[in-house]
XYZ file of C-alpha atoms in Angstrom:
190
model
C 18.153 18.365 0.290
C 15.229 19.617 -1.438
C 16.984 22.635 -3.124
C 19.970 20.690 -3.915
C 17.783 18.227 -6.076
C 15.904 21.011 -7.868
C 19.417 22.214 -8.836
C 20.362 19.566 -9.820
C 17.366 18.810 -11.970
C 17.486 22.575 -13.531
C 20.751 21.598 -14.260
C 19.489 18.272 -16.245
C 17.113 20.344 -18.099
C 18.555 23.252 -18.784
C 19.704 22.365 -22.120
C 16.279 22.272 -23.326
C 15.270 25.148 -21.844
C 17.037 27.378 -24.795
C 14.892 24.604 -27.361
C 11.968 25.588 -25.245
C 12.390 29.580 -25.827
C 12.879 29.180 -29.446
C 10.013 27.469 -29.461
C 8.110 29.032 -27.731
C 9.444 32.716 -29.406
C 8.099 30.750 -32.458
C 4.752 30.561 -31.425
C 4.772 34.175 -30.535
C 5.638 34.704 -33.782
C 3.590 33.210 -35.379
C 0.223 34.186 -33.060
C 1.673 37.635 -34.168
C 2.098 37.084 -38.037
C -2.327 35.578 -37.486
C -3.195 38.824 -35.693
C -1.574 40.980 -38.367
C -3.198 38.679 -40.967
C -6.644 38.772 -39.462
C -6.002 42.572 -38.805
C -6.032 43.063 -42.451
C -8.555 41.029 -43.649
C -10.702 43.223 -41.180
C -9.634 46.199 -42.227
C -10.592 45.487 -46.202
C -13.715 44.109 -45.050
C -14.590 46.953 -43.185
C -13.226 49.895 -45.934
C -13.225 48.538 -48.850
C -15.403 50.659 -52.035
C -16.747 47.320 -52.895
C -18.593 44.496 -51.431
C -17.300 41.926 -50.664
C -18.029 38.039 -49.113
C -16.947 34.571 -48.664
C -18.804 31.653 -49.361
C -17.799 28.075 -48.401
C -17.830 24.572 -50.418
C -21.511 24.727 -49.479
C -22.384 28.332 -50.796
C -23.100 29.479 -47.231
C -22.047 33.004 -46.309
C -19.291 32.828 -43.897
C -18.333 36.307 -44.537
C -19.581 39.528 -45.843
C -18.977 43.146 -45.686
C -21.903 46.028 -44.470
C -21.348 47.618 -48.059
C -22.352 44.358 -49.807
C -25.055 43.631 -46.874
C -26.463 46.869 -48.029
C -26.406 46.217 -51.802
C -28.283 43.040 -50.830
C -30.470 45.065 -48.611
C -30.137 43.159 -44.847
C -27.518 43.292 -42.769
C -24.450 41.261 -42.005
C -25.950 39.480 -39.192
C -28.580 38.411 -41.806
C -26.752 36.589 -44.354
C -24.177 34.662 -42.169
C -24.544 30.474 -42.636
C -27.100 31.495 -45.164
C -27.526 29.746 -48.915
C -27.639 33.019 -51.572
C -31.170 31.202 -52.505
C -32.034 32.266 -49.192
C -30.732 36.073 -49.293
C -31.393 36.956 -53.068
C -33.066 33.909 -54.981
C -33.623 35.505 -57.850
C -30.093 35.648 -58.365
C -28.998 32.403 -56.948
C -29.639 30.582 -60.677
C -27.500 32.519 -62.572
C -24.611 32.563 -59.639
C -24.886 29.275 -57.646
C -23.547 27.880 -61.232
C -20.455 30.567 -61.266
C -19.461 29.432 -57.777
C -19.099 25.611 -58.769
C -17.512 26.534 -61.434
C -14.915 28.612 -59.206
C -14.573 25.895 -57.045
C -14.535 22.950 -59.650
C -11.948 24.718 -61.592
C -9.815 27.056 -59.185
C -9.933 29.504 -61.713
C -11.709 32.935 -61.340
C -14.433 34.618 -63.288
C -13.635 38.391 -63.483
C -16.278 41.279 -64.870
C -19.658 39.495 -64.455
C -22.567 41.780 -65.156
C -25.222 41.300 -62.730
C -29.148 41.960 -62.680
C -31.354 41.927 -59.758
C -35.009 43.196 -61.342
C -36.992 43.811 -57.402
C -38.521 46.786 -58.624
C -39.986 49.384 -56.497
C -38.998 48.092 -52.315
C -34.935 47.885 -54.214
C -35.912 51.228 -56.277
C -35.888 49.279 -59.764
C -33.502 47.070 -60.918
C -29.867 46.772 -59.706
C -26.690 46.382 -61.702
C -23.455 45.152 -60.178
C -19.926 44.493 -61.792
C -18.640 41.295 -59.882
C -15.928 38.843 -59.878
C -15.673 35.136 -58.343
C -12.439 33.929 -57.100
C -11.007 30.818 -55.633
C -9.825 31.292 -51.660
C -7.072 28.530 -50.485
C -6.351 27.569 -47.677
C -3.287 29.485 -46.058
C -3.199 31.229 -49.416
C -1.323 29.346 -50.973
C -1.368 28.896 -54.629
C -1.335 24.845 -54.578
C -3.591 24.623 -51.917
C -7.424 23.157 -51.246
C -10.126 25.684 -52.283
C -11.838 26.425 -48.947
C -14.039 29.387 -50.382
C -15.580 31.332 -53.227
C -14.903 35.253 -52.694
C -16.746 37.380 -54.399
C -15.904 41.372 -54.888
C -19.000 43.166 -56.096
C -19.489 47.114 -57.255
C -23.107 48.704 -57.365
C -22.522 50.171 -61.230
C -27.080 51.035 -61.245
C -25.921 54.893 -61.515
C -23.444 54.275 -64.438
C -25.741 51.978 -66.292
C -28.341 54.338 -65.920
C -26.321 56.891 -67.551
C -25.427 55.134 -69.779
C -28.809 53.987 -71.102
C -29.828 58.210 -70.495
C -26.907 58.921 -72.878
C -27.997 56.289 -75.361
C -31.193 57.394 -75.276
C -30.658 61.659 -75.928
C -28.113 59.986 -78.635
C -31.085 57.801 -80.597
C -33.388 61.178 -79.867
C -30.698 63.419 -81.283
C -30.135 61.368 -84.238
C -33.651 61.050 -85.025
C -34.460 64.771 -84.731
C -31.197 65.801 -87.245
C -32.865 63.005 -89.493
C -36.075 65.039 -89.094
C -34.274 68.550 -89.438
C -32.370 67.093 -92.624
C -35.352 65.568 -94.648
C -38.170 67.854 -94.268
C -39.205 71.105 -95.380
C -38.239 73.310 -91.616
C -41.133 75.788 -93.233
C -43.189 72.286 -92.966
C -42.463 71.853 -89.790
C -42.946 74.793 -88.249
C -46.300 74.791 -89.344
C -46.879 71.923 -87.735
């Protein structure tokens, strides 16, 4: 008797069960499609030539990289559920206002020259090329901001060069200047 009812039951549900496959398939799917996502995300996080980081609605880390950890100088650990004031607050004026604008606006703020002047313990000051951008949520375009990210690049040895080329330049100048309006006789006695 017991078998025949569970037969018969199987038999009542069985036209769900296909509803129940599908849907369950879907879920599959769609644990798969998260695990790819968050795959990725991990994998420019952890490769990526730049820094990069997350901040929430209440400028707390939620998310950085090791080569932005070490532009900062502390590790990852270090700056998670942390305010920027409380990382790098000499910078935190002149950025905390770049994030609310990010997240005020949705619109991002691309090329920003940064400054951080710690001399000697940071080996003088720091220069970094960074950009601000609004993260939604799912990604989608229409969407609630959820986040500020922020991709940084270290430029120090380019601006350095840069000032070392200016420099020789100005020096250069000044010396054909020299050359051009005195006596060389003049100067050689000199």
């Amino acid at each position: 008797p017991f078998f025949r009812r569970a037969s018969r039951l199987r038999r009542r549900v069985s036209p769900t069960a296909p509803r129940t496959a599908a849907a369950e398939a879907e879920r599959d799917r769609l644990a798969q499609q998260v695990a790819d996502s968050h795959a990725l995300l991990d994998g420019v996080f952890a490769d990526a030539p730049v820094g990069l980081a997350f901040f929430d609605r209440q400028l707390r880390y939620v998310r950085i990289n090791a080569e932005l950890a070490a532009m900062n100088g502390l590790p990852v650990e270090a700056h998670l559920g942390k305010r920027l004031e409380e990382i790098l607050p000499e910078l935190a004026g002149a950025v905390n206002p770049l994030f609310r604008r990010v997240l005020e606006t949705g619109v991002p703020i691309r090329g920003i020259d940064v400054v951080d002047d710690r001399a000697p313990e940071h080996g003088g000051p720091r220069h970094w090329r960074a950009s601000y951008f609004p993260v939604r949520a799912g990604g989608r375009p229409d969407a609630e901001i959820i986040a500020v990210g922020v991709a940084a690049e270290d430029v120090t040895e380019q601006v350095r060069a840069a000032a070392s080329r200016d420099f020789l330049s100005a020096l250069g100048a000044v010396l054909q200047e020299v050359a051009l309006t005195r006596d060389p006789r003049a100067i050689a006695r000199e």
